[in-house]
PDB file of C-alpha atoms in Angstrom:
ATOM      1  CA  LEU A   1      35.520  -7.516  97.397  1.00  0.00           C
ATOM      2  CA  ALA A   2      35.762  -7.584  93.642  1.00  0.00           C
ATOM      3  CA  LYS A   3      34.939 -10.938  92.322  1.00  0.00           C
ATOM      4  CA  THR A   4      37.430 -12.205  89.457  1.00  0.00           C
ATOM      5  CA  THR A   5      36.762 -14.579  86.462  1.00  0.00           C
ATOM      6  CA  GLN A   6      39.782 -16.034  84.361  1.00  0.00           C
ATOM      7  CA  PRO A   7      39.539 -18.787  81.803  1.00  0.00           C
ATOM      8  CA  ILE A   8      40.411 -22.135  83.549  1.00  0.00           C
ATOM      9  CA  SER A   9      43.175 -23.149  81.017  1.00  0.00           C
ATOM     10  CA  MET A  10      44.979 -22.288  78.109  1.00  0.00           C
ATOM     11  CA  ASP A  11      47.542 -23.966  75.802  1.00  0.00           C
ATOM     12  CA  SER A  12      50.332 -22.272  73.986  1.00  0.00           C
ATOM     13  CA  TYR A  13      53.768 -23.176  72.245  1.00  0.00           C
ATOM     14  CA  GLU A  14      57.086 -22.015  72.986  1.00  0.00           C
ATOM     15  CA  GLY A  15      57.970 -18.640  71.550  1.00  0.00           C
ATOM     16  CA  GLN A  16      54.453 -17.551  71.370  1.00  0.00           C
ATOM     17  CA  GLU A  17      52.804 -14.533  73.284  1.00  0.00           C
ATOM     18  CA  VAL A  18      50.239 -15.624  75.878  1.00  0.00           C
ATOM     19  CA  ASN A  19      47.560 -13.109  76.965  1.00  0.00           C
ATOM     20  CA  ILE A  20      45.162 -14.117  79.871  1.00  0.00           C
ATOM     21  CA  THR A  21      42.238 -11.964  80.552  1.00  0.00           C
ATOM     22  CA  CYS A  22      40.632 -11.293  83.901  1.00  0.00           C
ATOM     23  CA  SER A  23      37.220 -10.034  84.436  1.00  0.00           C
ATOM     24  CA  HIS A  24      36.503  -7.717  87.498  1.00  0.00           C
ATOM     25  CA  ASN A  25      33.230  -5.877  86.952  1.00  0.00           C
ATOM     26  CA  ASN A  26      32.834  -4.709  90.362  1.00  0.00           C
ATOM     27  CA  ILE A  27      36.212  -3.366  90.950  1.00  0.00           C
ATOM     28  CA  ALA A  28      36.372  -0.303  93.380  1.00  0.00           C
ATOM     29  CA  THR A  29      38.058   2.980  92.856  1.00  0.00           C
ATOM     30  CA  ASN A  30      41.028   2.066  95.404  1.00  0.00           C
ATOM     31  CA  ASP A  31      41.725  -1.618  94.338  1.00  0.00           C
ATOM     32  CA  TYR A  32      44.815  -2.787  92.479  1.00  0.00           C
ATOM     33  CA  ILE A  33      44.959  -5.617  90.208  1.00  0.00           C
ATOM     34  CA  THR A  34      47.717  -8.182  90.757  1.00  0.00           C
ATOM     35  CA  TRP A  35      48.983 -11.375  88.964  1.00  0.00           C
ATOM     36  CA  TYR A  36      50.620 -14.379  90.645  1.00  0.00           C
ATOM     37  CA  GLN A  37      52.252 -17.689  89.075  1.00  0.00           C
ATOM     38  CA  GLN A  38      52.370 -21.026  90.971  1.00  0.00           C
ATOM     39  CA  PHE A  39      54.301 -23.997  89.879  1.00  0.00           C
ATOM     40  CA  PRO A  40      53.081 -27.289  91.435  1.00  0.00           C
ATOM     41  CA  SER A  41      53.919 -27.520  95.165  1.00  0.00           C
ATOM     42  CA  GLN A  42      55.288 -24.098  95.364  1.00  0.00           C
ATOM     43  CA  GLY A  43      53.972 -20.820  97.009  1.00  0.00           C
ATOM     44  CA  PRO A  44      52.504 -18.369  94.366  1.00  0.00           C
ATOM     45  CA  ARG A  45      55.019 -16.010  93.152  1.00  0.00           C
ATOM     46  CA  PHE A  46      54.364 -12.251  92.506  1.00  0.00           C
ATOM     47  CA  ILE A  47      54.498 -11.256  88.556  1.00  0.00           C
ATOM     48  CA  ILE A  48      52.878  -7.727  88.387  1.00  0.00           C
ATOM     49  CA  GLN A  49      50.806  -5.149  89.834  1.00  0.00           C
ATOM     50  CA  GLY A  50      48.850  -2.287  88.165  1.00  0.00           C
ATOM     51  CA  TYR A  51      46.282   0.150  88.855  1.00  0.00           C
ATOM     52  CA  LYS A  52      45.430   1.627  85.372  1.00  0.00           C
ATOM     53  CA  THR A  53      46.674   1.671  81.809  1.00  0.00           C
ATOM     54  CA  LYS A  54      49.810  -0.376  80.987  1.00  0.00           C
ATOM     55  CA  VAL A  55      52.571  -1.932  83.266  1.00  0.00           C
ATOM     56  CA  THR A  56      55.725  -3.549  82.006  1.00  0.00           C
ATOM     57  CA  ASN A  57      58.453  -5.375  83.924  1.00  0.00           C
ATOM     58  CA  GLU A  58      61.233  -7.799  82.819  1.00  0.00           C
ATOM     59  CA  VAL A  59      58.641 -10.749  82.817  1.00  0.00           C
ATOM     60  CA  ALA A  60      55.230  -9.594  81.784  1.00  0.00           C
ATOM     61  CA  SER A  61      52.914  -6.623  80.687  1.00  0.00           C
ATOM     62  CA  LEU A  62      49.730  -5.696  82.131  1.00  0.00           C
ATOM     63  CA  PHE A  63      47.022  -3.911  80.126  1.00  0.00           C
ATOM     64  CA  ILE A  64      44.309  -2.446  82.222  1.00  0.00           C
ATOM     65  CA  PRO A  65      41.551  -0.381  80.116  1.00  0.00           C
ATOM     66  CA  ALA A  66      40.149   2.976  81.056  1.00  0.00           C
ATOM     67  CA  ASP A  67      37.050   1.318  82.938  1.00  0.00           C
ATOM     68  CA  ARG A  68      39.055  -1.191  84.662  1.00  0.00           C
ATOM     69  CA  LYS A  69      36.729  -3.927  84.526  1.00  0.00           C
ATOM     70  CA  SER A  70      39.219  -6.277  83.131  1.00  0.00           C
ATOM     71  CA  SER A  71      42.882  -6.711  82.753  1.00  0.00           C
ATOM     72  CA  THR A  72      45.041  -8.536  80.555  1.00  0.00           C
ATOM     73  CA  LEU A  73      48.249 -10.194  81.696  1.00  0.00           C
ATOM     74  CA  SER A  74      50.812 -10.756  78.592  1.00  0.00           C
ATOM     75  CA  LEU A  75      53.843 -13.113  78.700  1.00  0.00           C
ATOM     76  CA  PRO A  76      55.942 -12.499  75.704  1.00  0.00           C
ATOM     77  CA  ARG A  77      57.587 -15.504  74.141  1.00  0.00           C
ATOM     78  CA  VAL A  78      56.715 -18.262  76.603  1.00  0.00           C
ATOM     79  CA  SER A  79      58.913 -21.052  77.237  1.00  0.00           C
ATOM     80  CA  LEU A  80      58.327 -24.827  78.737  1.00  0.00           C
ATOM     81  CA  SER A  81      59.163 -23.310  82.094  1.00  0.00           C
ATOM     82  CA  ASP A  82      56.281 -20.833  82.096  1.00  0.00           C
ATOM     83  CA  THR A  83      53.757 -23.690  82.413  1.00  0.00           C
ATOM     84  CA  ALA A  84      51.956 -22.846  85.573  1.00  0.00           C
ATOM     85  CA  VAL A  85      48.793 -21.487  86.999  1.00  0.00           C
ATOM     86  CA  TYR A  86      48.216 -17.857  86.781  1.00  0.00           C
ATOM     87  CA  TYR A  87      46.213 -15.999  89.238  1.00  0.00           C
ATOM     88  CA  CYS A  88      44.554 -12.623  89.208  1.00  0.00           C
ATOM     89  CA  LEU A  89      43.741 -10.716  92.332  1.00  0.00           C
ATOM     90  CA  VAL A  90      41.829  -7.578  92.900  1.00  0.00           C
ATOM     91  CA  ALA A  91      42.172  -5.966  96.439  1.00  0.00           C
ATOM     92  CA  PRO A  92      42.118  -2.660  98.080  1.00  0.00           C
ATOM     93  CA  GLY A  93      45.764  -1.038  98.834  1.00  0.00           C
ATOM     94  CA  ALA A  94      44.747  -1.194 102.539  1.00  0.00           C
ATOM     95  CA  ALA A  95      46.359  -2.742 105.614  1.00  0.00           C
ATOM     96  CA  GLY A  96      45.486  -6.167 106.229  1.00  0.00           C
ATOM     97  CA  ASN A  97      43.151  -6.876 103.401  1.00  0.00           C
ATOM     98  CA  LYS A  98      41.560 -10.146 102.567  1.00  0.00           C
ATOM     99  CA  LEU A  99      43.499 -11.043  99.712  1.00  0.00           C
ATOM    100  CA  THR A 100      41.528 -13.752  97.734  1.00  0.00           C
ATOM    101  CA  PHE A 101      42.563 -16.197  95.001  1.00  0.00           C
ATOM    102  CA  GLY A 102      40.390 -17.145  92.461  1.00  0.00           C
ATOM    103  CA  GLY A 103      40.523 -20.201  90.414  1.00  0.00           C
ATOM    104  CA  GLY A 104      43.461 -19.265  88.376  1.00  0.00           C
ATOM    105  CA  THR A 105      44.304 -20.147  84.866  1.00  0.00           C
ATOM    106  CA  ARG A 106      46.247 -23.230  84.128  1.00  0.00           C
ATOM    107  CA  VAL A 107      48.711 -22.322  81.158  1.00  0.00           C
ATOM    108  CA  LEU A 108      50.497 -25.295  79.431  1.00  0.00           C
ATOM    109  CA  VAL A 109      53.430 -24.303  77.268  1.00  0.00           C
ATOM    110  CA  LYS A 110      53.860 -27.105  74.548  1.00  0.00           C
ATOM    111  CA  PRO A 111      57.182 -27.658  72.795  1.00  0.00           C
TER     112      PRO A 111
ATOM    113  CA  GLU B   1      67.328 -12.336  98.291  1.00  0.00           C
ATOM    114  CA  PRO B   2      65.097 -12.380 101.664  1.00  0.00           C
ATOM    115  CA  GLU B   3      62.772 -15.000 101.710  1.00  0.00           C
ATOM    116  CA  VAL B   4      59.885 -16.231 103.659  1.00  0.00           C
ATOM    117  CA  THR B   5      60.813 -19.881 105.313  1.00  0.00           C
ATOM    118  CA  GLN B   6      58.381 -22.239 106.660  1.00  0.00           C
ATOM    119  CA  THR B   7      58.754 -25.302 108.904  1.00  0.00           C
ATOM    120  CA  PRO B   8      58.305 -28.336 108.786  1.00  0.00           C
ATOM    121  CA  SER B   9      57.936 -28.793 104.962  1.00  0.00           C
ATOM    122  CA  HIS B  10      56.027 -31.905 105.698  1.00  0.00           C
ATOM    123  CA  GLN B  11      53.992 -33.073 108.795  1.00  0.00           C
ATOM    124  CA  VAL B  12      52.030 -36.238 109.079  1.00  0.00           C
ATOM    125  CA  THR B  13      49.646 -36.305 112.077  1.00  0.00           C
ATOM    126  CA  GLN B  14      46.659 -38.218 113.494  1.00  0.00           C
ATOM    127  CA  MET B  15      43.207 -36.902 113.484  1.00  0.00           C
ATOM    128  CA  GLY B  16      42.531 -35.093 116.753  1.00  0.00           C
ATOM    129  CA  GLN B  17      46.194 -34.081 117.408  1.00  0.00           C
ATOM    130  CA  GLU B  18      47.622 -30.437 117.526  1.00  0.00           C
ATOM    131  CA  VAL B  19      49.719 -29.269 115.037  1.00  0.00           C
ATOM    132  CA  ILE B  20      51.876 -25.754 114.876  1.00  0.00           C
ATOM    133  CA  LEU B  21      53.173 -24.599 111.641  1.00  0.00           C
ATOM    134  CA  ARG B  22      56.030 -22.233 111.744  1.00  0.00           C
ATOM    135  CA  CYS B  23      56.957 -19.391 109.463  1.00  0.00           C
ATOM    136  CA  VAL B  24      59.669 -16.689 109.612  1.00  0.00           C
ATOM    137  CA  PRO B  25      58.439 -13.885 107.597  1.00  0.00           C
ATOM    138  CA  ILE B  26      60.993 -11.443 105.759  1.00  0.00           C
ATOM    139  CA  SER B  27      62.462  -9.242 108.387  1.00  0.00           C
ATOM    140  CA  ASN B  28      61.107  -5.782 107.664  1.00  0.00           C
ATOM    141  CA  HIS B  29      57.721  -6.915 106.750  1.00  0.00           C
ATOM    142  CA  LEU B  30      54.511  -5.772 108.768  1.00  0.00           C
ATOM    143  CA  TYR B  31      51.717  -7.733 107.290  1.00  0.00           C
ATOM    144  CA  PHE B  32      51.431 -11.704 107.801  1.00  0.00           C
ATOM    145  CA  TYR B  33      49.089 -14.191 106.179  1.00  0.00           C
ATOM    146  CA  TRP B  34      48.255 -17.788 106.188  1.00  0.00           C
ATOM    147  CA  TYR B  35      46.572 -19.440 103.145  1.00  0.00           C
ATOM    148  CA  ARG B  36      45.920 -22.989 102.563  1.00  0.00           C
ATOM    149  CA  GLN B  37      45.662 -25.317  99.256  1.00  0.00           C
ATOM    150  CA  ILE B  38      43.911 -28.467  99.184  1.00  0.00           C
ATOM    151  CA  LEU B  39      45.650 -30.823  96.437  1.00  0.00           C
ATOM    152  CA  GLY B  40      44.142 -29.740  93.179  1.00  0.00           C
ATOM    153  CA  GLN B  41      42.184 -26.725  94.450  1.00  0.00           C
ATOM    154  CA  LYS B  42      42.972 -22.973  94.458  1.00  0.00           C
ATOM    155  CA  VAL B  43      44.793 -21.085  97.227  1.00  0.00           C
ATOM    156  CA  GLU B  44      42.376 -20.306 100.017  1.00  0.00           C
ATOM    157  CA  PHE B  45      42.953 -17.412 102.303  1.00  0.00           C
ATOM    158  CA  LEU B  46      42.661 -18.274 105.916  1.00  0.00           C
ATOM    159  CA  VAL B  47      43.833 -15.042 108.108  1.00  0.00           C
ATOM    160  CA  SER B  48      45.922 -11.841 107.843  1.00  0.00           C
ATOM    161  CA  PHE B  49      47.698 -10.398 110.629  1.00  0.00           C
ATOM    162  CA  TYR B  50      49.064  -7.155 111.532  1.00  0.00           C
ATOM    163  CA  ASN B  51      50.235  -5.090 114.566  1.00  0.00           C
ATOM    164  CA  ASN B  52      49.988  -8.141 116.750  1.00  0.00           C
ATOM    165  CA  GLU B  53      46.361  -9.104 116.137  1.00  0.00           C
ATOM    166  CA  ILE B  54      44.095 -10.559 113.325  1.00  0.00           C
ATOM    167  CA  SER B  55      42.865  -8.263 110.725  1.00  0.00           C
ATOM    168  CA  GLU B  56      40.795 -10.398 108.770  1.00  0.00           C
ATOM    169  CA  LYS B  57      39.932 -14.089 108.725  1.00  0.00           C
ATOM    170  CA  SER B  58      37.842 -16.249 106.547  1.00  0.00           C
ATOM    171  CA  GLU B  59      35.063 -18.557 107.338  1.00  0.00           C
ATOM    172  CA  ILE B  60      37.641 -21.497 107.086  1.00  0.00           C
ATOM    173  CA  PHE B  61      39.561 -20.041 110.199  1.00  0.00           C
ATOM    174  CA  ASP B  62      37.108 -21.362 112.779  1.00  0.00           C
ATOM    175  CA  ASP B  63      37.730 -21.803 116.446  1.00  0.00           C
ATOM    176  CA  GLN B  64      40.189 -24.828 116.073  1.00  0.00           C
ATOM    177  CA  PHE B  65      42.649 -22.375 114.328  1.00  0.00           C
ATOM    178  CA  SER B  66      44.834 -19.905 116.044  1.00  0.00           C
ATOM    179  CA  VAL B  67      47.922 -17.625 114.976  1.00  0.00           C
ATOM    180  CA  GLU B  68      50.723 -16.057 117.048  1.00  0.00           C
ATOM    181  CA  ARG B  69      53.611 -13.831 116.699  1.00  0.00           C
ATOM    182  CA  PRO B  70      55.570 -15.229 119.903  1.00  0.00           C
ATOM    183  CA  ASP B  71      58.656 -13.549 119.565  1.00  0.00           C
ATOM    184  CA  GLY B  72      58.911 -10.636 116.608  1.00  0.00           C
ATOM    185  CA  SER B  73      60.271 -12.997 114.072  1.00  0.00           C
ATOM    186  CA  ASN B  74      58.068 -16.256 114.040  1.00  0.00           C
ATOM    187  CA  PHE B  75      54.631 -16.425 112.741  1.00  0.00           C
ATOM    188  CA  THR B  76      52.592 -19.615 113.734  1.00  0.00           C
ATOM    189  CA  LEU B  77      49.383 -21.454 112.772  1.00  0.00           C
ATOM    190  CA  LYS B  78      47.967 -23.800 115.207  1.00  0.00           C
ATOM    191  CA  ILE B  79      45.477 -26.150 114.711  1.00  0.00           C
ATOM    192  CA  ARG B  80      43.891 -27.575 117.843  1.00  0.00           C
ATOM    193  CA  SER B  81      42.512 -30.750 116.929  1.00  0.00           C
ATOM    194  CA  THR B  82      43.174 -31.735 113.244  1.00  0.00           C
ATOM    195  CA  LYS B  83      40.535 -33.296 110.823  1.00  0.00           C
ATOM    196  CA  LEU B  84      41.107 -35.318 107.820  1.00  0.00           C
ATOM    197  CA  GLU B  85      39.901 -32.327 106.032  1.00  0.00           C
ATOM    198  CA  ASP B  86      42.725 -30.208 107.228  1.00  0.00           C
ATOM    199  CA  SER B  87      45.179 -32.137 104.879  1.00  0.00           C
ATOM    200  CA  ALA B  88      46.408 -29.636 102.585  1.00  0.00           C
ATOM    201  CA  MET B  89      49.474 -27.282 101.759  1.00  0.00           C
ATOM    202  CA  TYR B  90      49.620 -24.456 104.216  1.00  0.00           C
ATOM    203  CA  PHE B  91      51.404 -21.156 102.782  1.00  0.00           C
ATOM    204  CA  CYS B  92      52.638 -18.157 104.902  1.00  0.00           C
ATOM    205  CA  ALA B  93      53.050 -15.056 103.256  1.00  0.00           C
ATOM    206  CA  SER B  94      54.289 -11.540 104.169  1.00  0.00           C
ATOM    207  CA  ARG B  95      54.382  -8.045 102.806  1.00  0.00           C
ATOM    208  CA  GLN B  96      56.216  -5.200 103.942  1.00  0.00           C
ATOM    209  CA  GLY B  97      53.349  -2.435 103.403  1.00  0.00           C
ATOM    210  CA  GLY B  98      49.351  -2.501 103.095  1.00  0.00           C
ATOM    211  CA  ALA B  99      49.783  -2.890  99.323  1.00  0.00           C
ATOM    212  CA  GLY B 100      52.190  -4.333  97.014  1.00  0.00           C
ATOM    213  CA  GLU B 101      53.809  -7.746  96.650  1.00  0.00           C
ATOM    214  CA  LEU B 102      52.896 -10.787  98.925  1.00  0.00           C
ATOM    215  CA  PHE B 103      56.105 -12.793  99.434  1.00  0.00           C
ATOM    216  CA  PHE B 104      55.071 -16.542  99.839  1.00  0.00           C
ATOM    217  CA  GLY B 105      57.029 -19.298 101.718  1.00  0.00           C
ATOM    218  CA  GLU B 106      57.354 -22.814 100.091  1.00  0.00           C
ATOM    219  CA  GLY B 107      54.519 -24.076 102.118  1.00  0.00           C
ATOM    220  CA  SER B 108      54.122 -26.978 104.861  1.00  0.00           C
ATOM    221  CA  ARG B 109      52.277 -30.040 103.772  1.00  0.00           C
ATOM    222  CA  LEU B 110      50.089 -31.288 106.483  1.00  0.00           C
ATOM    223  CA  THR B 111      48.756 -34.808 106.090  1.00  0.00           C
ATOM    224  CA  VAL B 112      46.091 -36.064 108.638  1.00  0.00           C
ATOM    225  CA  LEU B 113      45.607 -39.607 109.027  1.00  0.00           C
TER     226      LEU B 113
END
């Protein structure tokens, strides 16, 4: 299973763009990259998933370079409510796989 | 919007007691998971379940843990003889296919005294 490395924490201000990079040097050919958000005392919540290049949805963008050894979650114009822990997961798209969370990045959005 | 529901939201138990945590996954989902999160720590994988059997489990998921899907709607985690270190938030999750979004419940907080 691919190991992921993310910054432990990041601070930002309301209205700014936040970019969190996750390293996954030993990603396998059939691995997907998925990001989750977790607020205190709540279950993680899916944000976005991608395999290569760029994926965008209504809340975030995910940039994956050609070698797929890293990925960057981009949160445009963050608000105070985006203060949370963000987790990068790398796992194969196979049945019953062991989806392992790393340490996550604690993002603090300040006014 | 369909959601994963978990009960109880909080359970307090004495060390050595058995605990059953219950989950109702989203109805058309086929893959089920239990995770735990000790206060202030990361989310830890316990077990995945598909086609009525365990497909993966972590080293945490030892003989004191078991999972069951007794009736086609509930998915339970049993801790046979609780220890102090089992105190944590336990999250159930499910997903429809082998890849894609995991849907998590709100968690069951277990406190072992």
